[in-house]
Amino acid sequence: MSSKFELNSFRGPLNAWIFKALSGYMDRIFGKTKSKLFKDHPSTIVEIGAGTGSNMRYYRKGTHLIAIEPNVHMHENLRESAKKFDINLKIKSLIGEAIDLPDNSCEFVVSTLVLCTVGDPEMCITQVKRILKPSGRFVFIEHVKAKEHTLFSLIQNILHKPWHWFFEGCHTNRDTTSLIKRSGFRSVSIENYNQYSPFLPIVPQIRGYAIK
Ligand SMILES: C[S@@+](CC[C@H](N)C(=O)[O-])C[C@H]1O[C@@H](n2cnc3c(N)ncnc32)[C@H](O)[C@@H]1O
C-alpha cells in the first residue's frame, strides 16, 4: 500500500470546500457519538486527518490540538474553526503514516472518517500506537466495508472507483475493523452501527476506542 499523499490542485481545494460545507450536517449525523467518545478527553489531543476542524466543537475550550492534516487547502478552515471554538491549534502538514511526534508522548488520538482514506492504514495505526503513552486511547469513527452480498456491499462496490477518485483516495469498502483489531492494542472496543444518510457508500460505520 502507498503511504504518499498527492495533493490534487482541483480536488484538494474542492474537498476542503465540501467538508466545510458539510460540517453542520456531519454534526447532525455524528454529533451524539462524537460527544460521547470525546467526553473527558485530556487537555491535549492529536487528531489524524483533522479536515476542516469538524470535531473541534466537541473539544473543551482551551484544548491543545495537534492536527495532522496533509491537505494544505484544509488549513485555513482549521484555523477558522480553532478561533471559533477557542482551541489552541498546531497544524502538522504530515500524513498519519509518518507522524513526527515522539514515542509514548500523547494520551488521546482521534480519527474520524480518515482510515478509509490514508494510503497505508496499517502503518497509520502503528504510528498512532507508537505515539500513545501506555494506557493512552485511540478514539475513532470510521465507515467500513459492508457485509458481503448485501445492498450496501453492492453500492460500495459499484461506486468505489468514482468515490475513490473524487474523495482523494477514500475506500468505500475497507475492512478497517480487522485492521484495528489486529493492530496489537491492549484492548479494543468496537461497535458496529448504521448511520443512514444520503451518502450510501459510507454505511455501515464503526465507533469505539483502542487502549495501548
Ligand atoms: C473524509 S475527510 C474527514 C475529515 C475529518 N476528520 C472529519 O471527520 O470531518 C478525510 C481527511 O483525511 C485527510 N487525509 C487523507 N490522507 C491522509 C493521510 N495519509 N494522513 C492523514 N490524513 C489524511 C484528508 O486530507 C481529509 O482531511
mmCIF file of C-alpha atoms and ligand atoms in Angstrom:
data_model
loop_
_atom_site.group_PDB
_atom_site.id
_atom_site.type_symbol
_atom_site.label_atom_id
_atom_site.label_comp_id
_atom_site.label_asym_id
_atom_site.label_seq_id
_atom_site.Cartn_x
_atom_site.Cartn_y
_atom_site.Cartn_z
ATOM 1 C CA MET A 1 0.000 0.000 0.000
ATOM 2 C CA SER A 2 1.176 3.526 -0.727
ATOM 3 C CA SER A 3 1.913 5.968 2.069
ATOM 4 C CA LYS A 4 2.269 9.034 -0.131
ATOM 5 C CA PHE A 5 -0.194 11.904 -0.217
ATOM 6 C CA GLU A 6 -0.572 13.501 -3.619
ATOM 7 C CA LEU A 7 -2.310 16.830 -3.383
ATOM 8 C CA ASN A 8 -4.516 17.422 -6.387
ATOM 9 C CA SER A 9 -4.860 21.076 -7.366
ATOM 10 C CA PHE A 10 -8.560 20.661 -8.245
ATOM 11 C CA ARG A 11 -9.862 18.042 -5.806
ATOM 12 C CA GLY A 12 -7.740 19.283 -2.864
ATOM 13 C CA PRO A 13 -9.481 22.682 -2.593
ATOM 14 C CA LEU A 14 -12.820 21.189 -3.690
ATOM 15 C CA ASN A 15 -12.748 18.639 -0.849
ATOM 16 C CA ALA A 16 -11.796 21.383 1.610
ATOM 17 C CA TRP A 17 -14.833 23.353 0.474
ATOM 18 C CA ILE A 18 -17.132 20.316 0.588
ATOM 19 C CA PHE A 19 -16.068 19.260 4.095
ATOM 20 C CA LYS A 20 -16.505 22.786 5.365
ATOM 21 C CA ALA A 21 -19.982 22.947 3.799
ATOM 22 C CA LEU A 22 -20.864 19.535 5.279
ATOM 23 C CA SER A 23 -19.678 20.344 8.774
ATOM 24 C CA GLY A 24 -23.191 21.164 10.089
ATOM 25 C CA TYR A 25 -24.645 18.016 8.546
ATOM 26 C CA MET A 26 -21.804 15.886 9.965
ATOM 27 C CA ASP A 27 -22.642 17.380 13.338
ATOM 28 C CA ARG A 28 -26.251 16.239 12.929
ATOM 29 C CA ILE A 29 -25.386 12.686 11.971
ATOM 30 C CA PHE A 30 -22.275 12.041 14.071
ATOM 31 C CA GLY A 31 -22.623 14.647 16.834
ATOM 32 C CA LYS A 32 -24.046 12.433 19.580
ATOM 33 C CA THR A 33 -21.455 9.724 19.013
ATOM 34 C CA LYS A 34 -18.634 12.270 18.995
ATOM 35 C CA SER A 35 -19.798 13.914 22.238
ATOM 36 C CA LYS A 36 -19.826 10.503 23.892
ATOM 37 C CA LEU A 37 -16.478 9.299 22.526
ATOM 38 C CA PHE A 38 -14.598 12.533 23.225
ATOM 39 C CA LYS A 39 -16.099 13.061 26.692
ATOM 40 C CA ASP A 40 -13.444 13.512 29.407
ATOM 41 C CA HIS A 41 -10.673 13.990 26.859
ATOM 42 C CA PRO A 42 -7.332 15.231 28.231
ATOM 43 C CA SER A 43 -6.036 18.770 27.646
ATOM 44 C CA THR A 44 -4.033 17.734 24.555
ATOM 45 C CA ILE A 45 -5.443 15.802 21.595
ATOM 46 C CA VAL A 46 -3.727 14.569 18.458
ATOM 47 C CA GLU A 47 -6.116 14.312 15.544
ATOM 48 C CA ILE A 48 -5.273 12.458 12.332
ATOM 49 C CA GLY A 49 -6.808 13.933 9.159
ATOM 50 C CA ALA A 50 -8.472 16.764 11.038
ATOM 51 C CA GLY A 51 -10.007 18.070 7.794
ATOM 52 C CA THR A 52 -11.703 21.428 8.295
ATOM 53 C CA GLY A 53 -11.989 21.014 12.062
ATOM 54 C CA SER A 54 -15.431 19.444 12.319
ATOM 55 C CA ASN A 55 -14.501 17.795 15.649
ATOM 56 C CA MET A 56 -13.404 20.951 17.437
ATOM 57 C CA ARG A 57 -16.902 21.843 18.610
ATOM 58 C CA TYR A 58 -16.778 18.724 20.832
ATOM 59 C CA TYR A 59 -13.437 19.594 22.449
ATOM 60 C CA ARG A 60 -13.304 21.713 25.598
ATOM 61 C CA LYS A 61 -12.335 25.358 25.157
ATOM 62 C CA GLY A 62 -8.588 25.797 25.542
ATOM 63 C CA THR A 63 -7.778 22.251 24.346
ATOM 64 C CA HIS A 64 -4.363 21.889 22.698
ATOM 65 C CA LEU A 65 -4.960 20.221 19.371
ATOM 66 C CA ILE A 66 -2.190 18.814 17.199
ATOM 67 C CA ALA A 67 -3.862 18.401 13.818
ATOM 68 C CA ILE A 68 -2.144 16.060 11.356
ATOM 69 C CA GLU A 69 -3.546 17.229 8.023
ATOM 70 C CA PRO A 70 -1.709 16.757 4.705
ATOM 71 C CA ASN A 71 -4.203 18.683 2.551
ATOM 72 C CA VAL A 72 -2.984 22.264 2.946
ATOM 73 C CA HIS A 73 -6.258 23.549 1.493
ATOM 74 C CA MET A 74 -7.939 22.462 4.742
ATOM 75 C CA HIS A 75 -5.583 24.527 6.897
ATOM 76 C CA GLU A 76 -7.314 27.899 6.684
ATOM 77 C CA ASN A 77 -10.602 26.253 7.694
ATOM 78 C CA LEU A 78 -8.819 24.517 10.570
ATOM 79 C CA ARG A 79 -7.541 27.879 11.784
ATOM 80 C CA GLU A 80 -11.025 29.426 11.482
ATOM 81 C CA SER A 81 -12.603 26.560 13.445
ATOM 82 C CA ALA A 82 -9.912 26.829 16.124
ATOM 83 C CA LYS A 83 -10.697 30.516 16.535
ATOM 84 C CA LYS A 84 -14.430 29.858 16.660
ATOM 85 C CA PHE A 85 -14.200 27.071 19.254
ATOM 86 C CA ASP A 86 -11.301 28.508 21.236
ATOM 87 C CA ILE A 87 -8.847 25.701 20.523
ATOM 88 C CA ASN A 88 -5.038 26.056 20.689
ATOM 89 C CA LEU A 89 -4.169 24.637 17.319
ATOM 90 C CA LYS A 90 -0.907 23.332 15.927
ATOM 91 C CA ILE A 91 -1.117 22.055 12.363
ATOM 92 C CA LYS A 92 1.287 19.475 11.021
ATOM 93 C CA SER A 93 1.300 19.084 7.257
ATOM 94 C CA LEU A 94 2.076 15.405 7.505
ATOM 95 C CA ILE A 95 0.462 12.089 6.730
ATOM 96 C CA GLY A 96 -0.721 9.795 9.506
ATOM 97 C CA GLU A 97 1.765 7.172 8.332
ATOM 98 C CA ALA A 98 4.698 9.461 9.170
ATOM 99 C CA ILE A 99 3.875 11.333 12.358
ATOM 100 C CA ASP A 100 6.896 13.180 13.775
ATOM 101 C CA LEU A 101 5.837 13.057 17.440
ATOM 102 C CA PRO A 102 7.962 11.101 19.937
ATOM 103 C CA ASP A 103 7.096 7.588 21.126
ATOM 104 C CA ASN A 104 4.792 7.387 24.164
ATOM 105 C CA SER A 105 4.086 11.125 24.080
ATOM 106 C CA CYS A 106 0.303 11.542 23.972
ATOM 107 C CA GLU A 107 -2.785 10.333 25.738
ATOM 108 C CA PHE A 108 -5.565 10.729 23.214
ATOM 109 C CA VAL A 109 -5.618 10.325 19.425
ATOM 110 C CA VAL A 110 -8.733 10.904 17.327
ATOM 111 C CA SER A 111 -9.589 9.723 13.827
ATOM 112 C CA THR A 112 -12.993 10.318 12.246
ATOM 113 C CA LEU A 113 -13.595 9.166 8.678
ATOM 114 C CA VAL A 114 -9.870 9.057 7.940
ATOM 115 C CA LEU A 115 -8.657 5.437 7.976
ATOM 116 C CA CYS A 116 -10.785 4.929 4.844
ATOM 117 C CA THR A 117 -8.539 7.380 3.023
ATOM 118 C CA VAL A 118 -4.980 7.014 4.298
ATOM 119 C CA GLY A 119 -2.706 5.268 1.806
ATOM 120 C CA ASP A 120 -1.392 2.735 4.318
ATOM 121 C CA PRO A 121 -3.858 2.334 7.195
ATOM 122 C CA GLU A 122 -1.753 -0.344 8.944
ATOM 123 C CA MET A 123 1.206 2.000 9.072
ATOM 124 C CA CYS A 124 -1.042 4.825 10.279
ATOM 125 C CA ILE A 125 -2.432 2.724 13.139
ATOM 126 C CA THR A 126 1.115 1.621 14.006
ATOM 127 C CA GLN A 127 2.104 5.288 14.240
ATOM 128 C CA VAL A 128 -0.900 6.050 16.438
ATOM 129 C CA LYS A 129 0.083 3.227 18.749
ATOM 130 C CA ARG A 130 3.710 4.354 18.793
ATOM 131 C CA ILE A 131 2.933 7.920 19.878
ATOM 132 C CA LEU A 132 0.377 6.898 22.520
ATOM 133 C CA LYS A 133 1.517 6.552 26.106
ATOM 134 C CA PRO A 134 0.775 3.221 27.792
ATOM 135 C CA SER A 135 -2.974 3.281 28.609
ATOM 136 C CA GLY A 136 -3.437 6.057 26.034
ATOM 137 C CA ARG A 137 -6.615 5.957 23.989
ATOM 138 C CA PHE A 138 -7.216 5.901 20.230
ATOM 139 C CA VAL A 139 -10.780 7.005 19.519
ATOM 140 C CA PHE A 140 -12.399 6.520 16.131
ATOM 141 C CA ILE A 141 -15.494 6.707 13.972
ATOM 142 C CA GLU A 142 -14.965 5.132 10.569
ATOM 143 C CA HIS A 143 -17.108 3.942 7.716
ATOM 144 C CA VAL A 144 -16.314 0.358 6.813
ATOM 145 C CA LYS A 145 -16.873 -2.485 4.385
ATOM 146 C CA ALA A 146 -20.476 -3.721 4.385
ATOM 147 C CA LYS A 147 -21.372 -7.392 4.845
ATOM 148 C CA GLU A 148 -20.888 -9.345 1.591
ATOM 149 C CA HIS A 149 -23.972 -9.903 -0.592
ATOM 150 C CA THR A 150 -25.982 -7.049 0.874
ATOM 151 C CA LEU A 151 -27.383 -3.974 -0.824
ATOM 152 C CA PHE A 152 -24.785 -1.757 0.838
ATOM 153 C CA SER A 153 -21.963 -4.018 -0.295
ATOM 154 C CA LEU A 154 -23.273 -3.785 -3.862
ATOM 155 C CA ILE A 155 -23.489 0.019 -3.637
ATOM 156 C CA GLN A 156 -19.976 0.231 -2.192
ATOM 157 C CA ASN A 157 -18.510 -1.934 -4.942
ATOM 158 C CA ILE A 158 -20.282 -0.109 -7.762
ATOM 159 C CA LEU A 159 -19.419 3.367 -6.514
ATOM 160 C CA HIS A 160 -15.931 2.615 -5.252
ATOM 161 C CA LYS A 161 -13.971 3.886 -8.253
ATOM 162 C CA PRO A 162 -15.610 7.318 -8.744
ATOM 163 C CA TRP A 163 -15.860 7.820 -4.968
ATOM 164 C CA HIS A 164 -12.183 6.946 -4.532
ATOM 165 C CA TRP A 165 -11.230 9.402 -7.265
ATOM 166 C CA PHE A 166 -13.448 12.239 -6.090
ATOM 167 C CA PHE A 167 -12.736 11.922 -2.355
ATOM 168 C CA GLU A 168 -8.989 11.681 -2.843
ATOM 169 C CA GLY A 169 -8.333 8.021 -2.112
ATOM 170 C CA CYS A 170 -11.335 7.173 0.095
ATOM 171 C CA HIS A 171 -12.122 3.423 0.041
ATOM 172 C CA THR A 172 -15.836 2.691 0.330
ATOM 173 C CA ASN A 173 -15.150 -0.941 1.254
ATOM 174 C CA ARG A 174 -12.126 -1.077 3.506
ATOM 175 C CA ASP A 175 -12.135 -3.632 6.333
ATOM 176 C CA THR A 176 -10.935 -1.169 8.963
ATOM 177 C CA THR A 177 -12.454 -3.230 11.783
ATOM 178 C CA SER A 178 -9.997 -6.081 11.148
ATOM 179 C CA LEU A 179 -7.093 -3.662 10.777
ATOM 180 C CA ILE A 180 -7.769 -2.131 14.189
ATOM 181 C CA LYS A 181 -8.437 -5.484 15.858
ATOM 182 C CA ARG A 182 -5.137 -6.989 14.760
ATOM 183 C CA SER A 183 -3.021 -3.904 15.451
ATOM 184 C CA GLY A 184 -1.829 -5.036 18.883
ATOM 185 C CA PHE A 185 -3.681 -2.664 21.211
ATOM 186 C CA ARG A 186 -4.150 -3.974 24.757
ATOM 187 C CA SER A 187 -7.921 -3.696 24.450
ATOM 188 C CA VAL A 188 -10.286 -2.716 21.680
ATOM 189 C CA SER A 189 -13.940 -1.751 21.919
ATOM 190 C CA ILE A 190 -15.749 -1.517 18.582
ATOM 191 C CA GLU A 191 -19.444 -1.046 17.974
ATOM 192 C CA ASN A 192 -20.886 -1.616 14.513
ATOM 193 C CA TYR A 193 -23.704 0.668 13.567
ATOM 194 C CA ASN A 194 -25.644 2.065 10.641
ATOM 195 C CA GLN A 195 -25.932 5.824 10.481
ATOM 196 C CA TYR A 196 -28.049 6.262 7.384
ATOM 197 C CA SER A 197 -27.637 9.354 5.219
ATOM 198 C CA PRO A 198 -27.771 10.185 1.507
ATOM 199 C CA PHE A 199 -24.094 9.127 1.408
ATOM 200 C CA LEU A 200 -24.969 5.461 0.953
ATOM 201 C CA PRO A 201 -21.408 4.186 0.274
ATOM 202 C CA ILE A 202 -20.385 5.226 3.792
ATOM 203 C CA VAL A 203 -22.874 2.919 5.536
ATOM 204 C CA PRO A 204 -22.105 0.988 7.795
ATOM 205 C CA GLN A 205 -19.791 2.559 10.334
ATOM 206 C CA ILE A 206 -17.835 1.595 13.430
ATOM 207 C CA ARG A 207 -17.282 3.668 16.555
ATOM 208 C CA GLY A 208 -15.120 2.929 19.517
ATOM 209 C CA TYR A 209 -11.691 3.088 21.040
ATOM 210 C CA ALA A 210 -8.485 1.131 21.440
ATOM 211 C CA ILE A 211 -6.267 1.293 24.507
ATOM 212 C CA LYS A 212 -2.493 0.846 24.278
HETATM 213 C C1 LIG B 1 -13.190 12.366 4.893
HETATM 214 S S1 LIG B 1 -12.101 13.588 5.469
HETATM 215 C C2 LIG B 1 -12.512 13.617 7.195
HETATM 216 C C3 LIG B 1 -12.151 14.915 7.852
HETATM 217 C C4 LIG B 1 -12.486 14.989 9.349
HETATM 218 N N1 LIG B 1 -11.755 14.016 10.100
HETATM 219 C C5 LIG B 1 -13.957 14.862 9.598
HETATM 220 O O1 LIG B 1 -14.390 13.934 10.292
HETATM 221 O O2 LIG B 1 -14.704 15.730 9.104
HETATM 222 C C6 LIG B 1 -10.535 12.727 5.413
HETATM 223 C C7 LIG B 1 -9.370 13.581 5.848
HETATM 224 O O3 LIG B 1 -8.190 12.770 5.916
HETATM 225 C C8 LIG B 1 -7.105 13.505 5.339
HETATM 226 N N2 LIG B 1 -6.090 12.539 4.876
HETATM 227 C C9 LIG B 1 -6.007 11.925 3.694
HETATM 228 N N3 LIG B 1 -4.931 11.121 3.647
HETATM 229 C C10 LIG B 1 -4.334 11.232 4.856
HETATM 230 C C11 LIG B 1 -3.174 10.643 5.442
HETATM 231 N N4 LIG B 1 -2.428 9.776 4.766
HETATM 232 N N5 LIG B 1 -2.864 11.007 6.703
HETATM 233 C C12 LIG B 1 -3.632 11.873 7.405
HETATM 234 N N6 LIG B 1 -4.740 12.450 6.909
HETATM 235 C C13 LIG B 1 -5.074 12.138 5.649
HETATM 236 C C14 LIG B 1 -7.759 14.287 4.219
HETATM 237 O O4 LIG B 1 -6.953 15.363 3.797
HETATM 238 C C15 LIG B 1 -9.055 14.716 4.884
HETATM 239 O O5 LIG B 1 -8.898 15.896 5.605
#
